[in-house]
């Protein structure tokens, strides 16, 4: 069974984006949002509210949708991100069959999934959150109360077009959580965007093969869904269309929820220059041990904020030392603060950025106070379009791979709070050499 949104969609629009390696033609429609919280003077998100465009350094796919509300490649105010999380969660209907599993896709959507999960808990307090990961887990990073278990890997799946295609999904060694996971009846799959639907099908297939045989409904919940052309069964074309997702998920009711939807078509430029993608496709653990930061979704959890209080304490202690204070003094927070998460470690850093935004606004009456959030990433993207600046450096996990920070000019910020889940000295010397960078680590 295939089901469209219950929310009405607006009239279709179209645009073309020219990139060095080709042209991206878009046909899209916005989703009416009766309870939309982000834009005071509009009842729906426009394309320019949600997306910019850039070129991937990836031979599998030459273009990238760059989210303006996700806090990954473009710094975003935490309040803007929170509104997007809530607006997306509000599209998920009531009265879903329980137990419910919310699953997010590494690395881009692990913060989005936690935000959607947290918003959903007002209606579904027992919903589980579980994120995919590309970081194989050391024993010491297991959830508190869980025992070391060499069989803690639950399943794997591939994201075919990605720069790092292999994903890992871990189970819980807590028998109650694991039983709930295995008896899930509703899967809410959260991602920043859907392009072909292949990843959704791959995830559902992997989970069913791993034991989730009671799934009744799948809700693909994305900021933007570009796969709706697959649902137009009247479309005539000389090219073979991929099978509809609903037809590929036998025995499951399939639903979509998104802020904007449409379809894309890519046309290669004549004789594009060949590209070489950096080596970033690994699921190794890395030589740097992960400090304990609670459980925010790498293992099944009901409470994604577990660990935040400790991380906030680490920030306060580090800030006090950075500014030679006897103890943390919020009145000394500078006006322009950028909080950076690192790779998949973005949820607790986002909560820290949100706390800083609220604290700063409460303390300072002037309107010059700015707090924004972004993240380090392994995703290789070319300069141009929505990507105006790029910093490259060694990763902090000891994987020996290059990481990037996009649209981040250190000179424009009074303070950059770089949040990691490894030791502070694992951070590349480029960051440690900047006098406005404060590194927060769980081992602080």
XYZ file of C-alpha atoms in Angstrom:
444
model
C 0.000 0.000 0.000
C 1.331 3.460 -0.865
C 0.081 6.529 0.940
C 0.815 10.176 0.254
C 0.833 12.975 2.790
C -2.418 13.970 4.355
C -1.162 17.582 4.238
C -1.992 19.448 1.001
C 0.838 20.299 -1.363
C 1.242 23.513 -3.337
C 1.426 23.987 -7.101
C 4.511 22.573 -8.792
C 7.436 24.837 -9.564
C 10.647 24.255 -11.473
C 14.197 25.542 -11.611
C 17.578 24.637 -13.080
C 20.881 24.687 -11.218
C 24.067 24.859 -13.268
C 27.128 23.256 -11.692
C 30.586 22.696 -13.191
C 29.902 19.033 -13.989
C 26.367 19.456 -15.314
C 22.866 20.797 -14.845
C 20.329 19.824 -12.196
C 16.707 20.320 -13.261
C 14.179 20.331 -10.442
C 10.400 20.087 -10.393
C 9.111 20.579 -6.867
C 6.222 21.508 -4.633
C 6.113 22.874 -1.106
C 4.159 21.299 1.689
C 1.538 23.384 3.472
C 2.304 23.521 7.192
C -0.668 24.526 9.295
C 1.416 24.431 12.480
C 4.655 25.675 10.995
C 6.852 27.394 13.557
C 9.848 28.582 11.563
C 8.707 31.338 9.221
C 6.259 33.790 10.755
C 4.915 35.110 7.477
C 4.566 31.886 5.509
C 2.700 28.645 5.997
C 5.185 26.521 4.069
C 8.900 26.168 3.432
C 10.181 27.472 0.115
C 13.044 25.847 -1.767
C 15.362 28.710 -0.818
C 14.484 28.207 2.872
C 15.666 24.635 2.790
C 18.372 24.123 0.212
C 21.454 25.333 -1.566
C 23.335 23.307 -4.153
C 26.931 22.205 -4.637
C 29.103 19.702 -6.443
C 30.185 16.483 -4.804
C 33.699 15.157 -5.204
C 32.162 11.789 -5.928
C 32.016 9.895 -9.246
C 28.783 8.161 -8.177
C 26.779 11.411 -8.051
C 28.000 14.823 -9.133
C 25.650 17.089 -7.155
C 24.660 17.679 -3.560
C 21.568 19.146 -1.940
C 23.005 21.363 0.817
C 20.533 21.796 3.664
C 20.075 25.227 5.221
C 18.271 23.881 8.313
C 20.332 20.817 9.195
C 23.496 22.381 10.655
C 25.913 20.200 8.723
C 27.481 22.105 5.809
C 26.023 25.555 6.508
C 26.083 27.051 10.032
C 22.510 27.431 11.320
C 20.920 28.947 14.420
C 19.923 26.125 16.809
C 16.407 27.576 17.055
C 16.020 27.251 13.268
C 17.150 23.633 13.450
C 14.787 22.905 16.341
C 11.855 24.350 14.406
C 12.643 22.127 11.426
C 12.891 19.052 13.696
C 9.510 19.847 15.246
C 7.784 20.735 11.983
C 8.932 17.469 10.428
C 7.873 15.420 13.462
C 4.451 17.090 13.415
C 3.816 15.552 9.989
C 3.998 12.041 11.455
C 0.429 10.943 12.235
C -1.101 9.937 15.531
C -2.194 6.416 16.474
C 0.688 4.572 14.859
C 1.075 0.878 15.713
C 3.546 0.434 18.564
C 6.335 -0.366 19.355
C 7.857 2.410 17.244
C 11.446 2.609 16.045
C 12.923 5.915 14.840
C 16.068 5.348 12.823
C 18.454 7.992 11.471
C 21.068 7.785 8.735
C 24.742 8.468 9.456
C 26.368 10.818 9.331
C 24.206 13.620 8.048
C 20.889 12.789 9.700
C 21.818 11.477 13.160
C 21.073 14.842 14.761
C 17.911 15.268 12.713
C 16.658 11.851 13.799
C 17.302 12.632 17.469
C 15.445 15.933 17.111
C 12.482 14.269 15.413
C 12.507 11.480 18.013
C 12.530 13.972 20.871
C 9.588 15.884 19.354
C 7.668 12.648 18.775
C 8.054 11.602 22.399
C 5.282 13.979 23.433
C 2.964 11.552 21.613
C 5.033 8.381 21.639
C 7.033 8.374 24.891
C 8.168 4.769 24.395
C 9.538 5.214 20.869
C 13.089 3.922 20.453
C 15.817 5.872 18.691
C 18.547 4.027 16.792
C 21.032 5.578 14.361
C 23.203 3.903 11.808
C 26.921 4.527 12.206
C 30.140 4.236 10.239
C 32.223 4.031 13.422
C 32.717 0.473 14.642
C 32.212 0.566 18.377
C 34.833 -0.201 21.001
C 33.568 -2.049 24.079
C 33.952 1.057 26.238
C 31.416 2.962 24.121
C 28.573 0.593 24.929
C 25.587 2.034 26.761
C 25.800 2.262 30.542
C 24.527 -0.951 32.048
C 25.279 -2.927 28.906
C 27.947 -5.597 28.944
C 30.651 -6.025 26.341
C 29.294 -8.208 23.568
C 31.225 -9.074 20.436
C 27.900 -9.791 18.715
C 26.456 -6.323 19.363
C 26.387 -5.555 15.625
C 22.781 -6.056 14.543
C 22.896 -5.602 10.787
C 24.495 -3.641 7.952
C 23.209 -1.977 4.806
C 24.518 0.065 1.878
C 23.743 3.620 0.792
C 24.507 3.103 -2.860
C 25.305 6.658 -4.014
C 27.201 7.757 -0.904
C 30.848 8.688 -0.510
C 30.863 6.121 2.325
C 28.362 3.457 1.392
C 28.560 0.969 4.252
C 26.461 1.519 7.401
C 26.444 -0.391 10.691
C 23.438 -0.805 12.989
C 23.976 -1.984 16.562
C 21.586 -3.866 18.810
C 21.135 -3.495 22.536
C 22.461 -5.957 25.083
C 19.672 -4.756 27.365
C 17.096 -7.534 26.931
C 14.077 -5.236 27.317
C 15.259 -2.729 24.707
C 16.279 -5.509 22.340
C 12.904 -7.213 22.671
C 11.177 -3.916 21.893
C 13.432 -3.401 18.883
C 12.635 -6.834 17.501
C 8.881 -6.379 17.941
C 8.753 -2.956 16.257
C 5.575 -2.486 14.228
C 6.272 1.017 12.922
C 9.565 2.214 11.469
C 10.072 5.976 11.116
C 13.127 6.383 8.896
C 14.596 9.883 9.183
C 16.973 11.338 6.609
C 17.828 14.751 5.257
C 16.641 13.835 1.772
C 15.442 10.936 -0.339
C 16.635 10.808 -3.934
C 15.766 7.384 -5.311
C 14.345 5.538 -2.323
C 17.007 2.854 -2.583
C 18.438 3.571 0.871
C 15.023 3.263 2.491
C 14.431 -0.102 0.817
C 17.928 -1.284 1.779
C 17.375 -0.313 5.425
C 13.976 -1.993 5.689
C 15.249 -5.150 3.987
C 18.253 -5.353 6.310
C 16.127 -4.838 9.433
C 13.566 -7.450 8.389
C 16.315 -9.936 7.609
C 17.812 -9.217 11.060
C 14.567 -10.084 12.824
C 12.100 -7.178 12.592
C 9.474 -9.435 11.082
C 6.505 -7.686 12.714
C 6.881 -4.391 10.821
C 3.527 -3.136 9.602
C 4.268 0.446 8.565
C 7.255 2.401 7.247
C 7.228 6.200 7.365
C 9.945 7.811 5.241
C 10.400 11.147 7.025
C 12.724 13.587 5.268
C 13.321 17.299 5.013
C 13.095 16.960 1.241
C 11.848 14.017 -0.844
C 13.058 13.933 -4.439
C 11.765 10.430 -5.186
C 8.092 11.192 -5.822
C 8.440 10.749 -9.591
C 8.588 7.023 -8.863
C 4.989 7.194 -7.644
C 3.635 8.588 -10.928
C 2.453 5.394 -12.556
C 1.119 7.305 -15.564
C 4.499 8.743 -16.446
C 5.647 7.733 -19.911
C 9.355 7.673 -20.642
C 11.826 5.846 -22.804
C 13.997 5.175 -19.773
C 13.076 2.454 -17.339
C 11.720 3.889 -14.091
C 12.793 2.314 -10.807
C 10.087 0.329 -9.105
C 7.990 2.259 -6.617
C 9.198 1.932 -3.047
C 5.781 0.714 -1.952
C 6.009 -2.116 -4.468
C 9.452 -3.058 -3.182
C 8.311 -3.294 0.456
C 6.015 -6.266 0.247
C 3.494 -6.575 3.057
C 4.223 -3.135 4.544
C 2.161 0.051 4.445
C 4.393 2.831 3.165
C 4.014 6.559 3.959
C 5.988 9.723 3.232
C 6.383 12.907 5.257
C 8.470 15.861 4.118
C 8.723 19.639 4.057
C 9.241 19.802 0.292
C 8.982 17.224 -2.473
C 9.690 16.801 -6.126
C 11.888 15.137 -8.702
C 15.309 15.844 -10.184
C 17.044 15.182 -13.456
C 20.785 15.473 -13.944
C 22.482 16.214 -17.278
C 26.251 15.848 -17.505
C 28.252 18.734 -18.890
C 30.164 17.955 -22.106
C 33.519 16.364 -21.311
C 33.547 16.989 -17.551
C 36.940 16.854 -15.894
C 37.656 13.553 -14.126
C 37.591 13.672 -10.331
C 39.305 11.660 -7.627
C 37.369 11.102 -4.416
C 39.324 11.031 -1.128
C 39.351 7.707 0.681
C 36.577 8.101 3.252
C 34.680 4.808 2.926
C 35.590 2.975 6.113
C 33.733 1.578 9.101
C 36.840 1.038 11.211
C 36.873 2.036 14.874
C 39.952 4.251 14.645
C 42.903 4.407 17.016
C 41.337 7.081 19.252
C 39.051 5.662 21.918
C 35.575 7.153 22.270
C 34.889 8.772 25.617
C 31.571 8.019 27.259
C 28.970 10.556 26.135
C 25.806 8.708 27.091
C 23.651 7.006 24.509
C 22.254 9.300 21.840
C 21.358 6.640 19.317
C 24.278 4.443 18.305
C 22.532 1.844 20.445
C 18.751 1.701 20.928
C 17.668 4.339 23.444
C 14.535 5.942 24.835
C 16.365 9.045 26.067
C 18.699 10.711 23.580
C 19.622 13.448 26.073
C 21.406 10.935 28.297
C 24.913 12.293 28.766
C 24.148 15.948 28.033
C 24.452 17.136 31.630
C 27.952 15.674 31.838
C 28.935 17.169 28.486
C 27.595 20.574 29.540
C 29.718 20.320 32.690
C 32.749 19.542 30.517
C 32.025 22.643 28.446
C 31.677 24.854 31.518
C 34.944 23.585 33.007
C 36.774 24.011 29.709
C 35.312 27.494 29.175
C 36.329 28.583 32.667
C 39.883 27.416 32.065
C 39.953 29.007 28.610
C 39.019 32.410 30.049
C 40.962 32.039 33.341
C 37.794 32.007 35.461
C 37.567 30.370 38.860
C 34.241 28.896 37.729
C 31.985 29.224 34.704
C 30.575 32.717 34.296
C 27.863 32.920 31.631
C 28.066 36.701 31.530
C 31.466 36.310 29.868
C 30.061 34.445 26.856
C 31.201 36.290 23.722
C 28.751 37.693 21.183
C 29.511 35.445 18.211
C 29.771 31.739 18.994
C 29.983 28.829 16.556
C 29.497 25.326 17.945
C 30.895 22.516 15.808
C 29.941 18.888 16.185
C 32.267 16.239 14.769
C 31.142 13.693 12.192
C 28.346 11.638 13.817
C 28.786 13.305 17.204
C 26.349 16.144 16.674
C 23.336 15.689 18.956
C 24.898 16.593 22.302
C 26.834 19.438 20.620
C 23.534 20.683 19.157
C 21.958 20.621 22.619
C 24.957 22.599 23.867
C 24.523 25.141 21.059
C 20.824 25.406 21.880
C 21.675 25.978 25.560
C 24.209 28.647 24.593
C 21.717 30.366 22.288
C 19.063 30.505 25.008
C 21.517 31.520 27.720
C 23.078 34.255 25.601
C 19.719 35.680 24.573
C 18.530 35.743 28.185
C 21.677 37.502 29.369
C 22.260 39.997 26.588
C 19.654 42.586 25.651
C 21.429 43.604 22.436
C 20.621 41.908 19.146
C 24.244 41.304 18.121
C 24.438 37.972 19.949
C 24.797 35.100 17.476
C 25.051 31.380 18.184
C 25.159 28.969 15.261
C 25.797 25.269 14.819
C 27.575 23.220 12.176
C 29.756 20.124 12.056
C 32.929 18.548 10.796
C 32.314 15.916 8.147
C 34.013 13.278 6.053
C 31.927 14.295 3.015
C 34.093 15.677 0.165
C 32.439 18.673 -1.559
C 33.876 21.049 -4.151
C 34.013 24.786 -3.622
C 31.266 26.700 -5.399
C 27.539 27.216 -5.131
C 26.438 26.836 -1.512
C 30.001 25.992 -0.428
C 31.950 29.230 -0.084
C 34.870 28.086 2.072
C 36.467 24.746 2.939
C 38.848 23.744 5.711
C 40.525 20.322 5.489
C 42.379 18.523 8.282
C 43.014 15.099 9.809
C 40.091 13.397 11.517
C 40.039 13.151 15.316
C 39.146 9.439 15.377
C 42.567 8.201 14.311
C 41.238 6.857 11.023
C 43.848 8.656 8.944
C 41.227 10.280 6.745
C 40.678 13.864 5.732
C 37.782 15.728 7.342
C 36.248 19.007 6.258
C 34.453 22.046 7.631
C 32.423 24.029 5.129
C 31.357 27.672 5.223
C 33.406 28.202 8.386
C 35.757 31.182 8.512
C 37.408 31.098 11.962
C 38.113 34.821 11.784
C 34.395 35.648 11.810
C 33.743 34.115 15.235
C 34.663 35.307 18.695
C 34.601 31.702 19.894
C 34.462 28.345 18.141
C 33.412 25.488 20.432
C 34.678 22.288 18.815
C 32.898 19.302 20.344
C 34.435 15.840 20.069
C 33.793 12.421 21.581
C 37.498 11.621 21.653
C 40.305 13.113 23.735
C 40.998 16.823 23.237
C 44.488 16.161 21.906
C 43.025 14.011 19.088
C 41.980 17.211 17.313
C 44.131 18.296 14.380
C 46.791 20.894 15.164
C 45.066 23.292 12.764
C 42.235 23.703 15.276
C 44.428 23.658 18.363
C 46.574 26.390 16.804
C 43.681 28.871 16.627
C 43.371 31.124 19.651
C 39.553 31.316 19.463
C 38.908 27.535 19.411
C 37.800 25.769 22.580
C 37.866 21.962 22.341
C 35.284 20.171 24.503
C 35.871 16.506 25.156
C 34.162 13.992 27.469
C 37.593 13.381 28.998
C 37.981 17.059 29.977
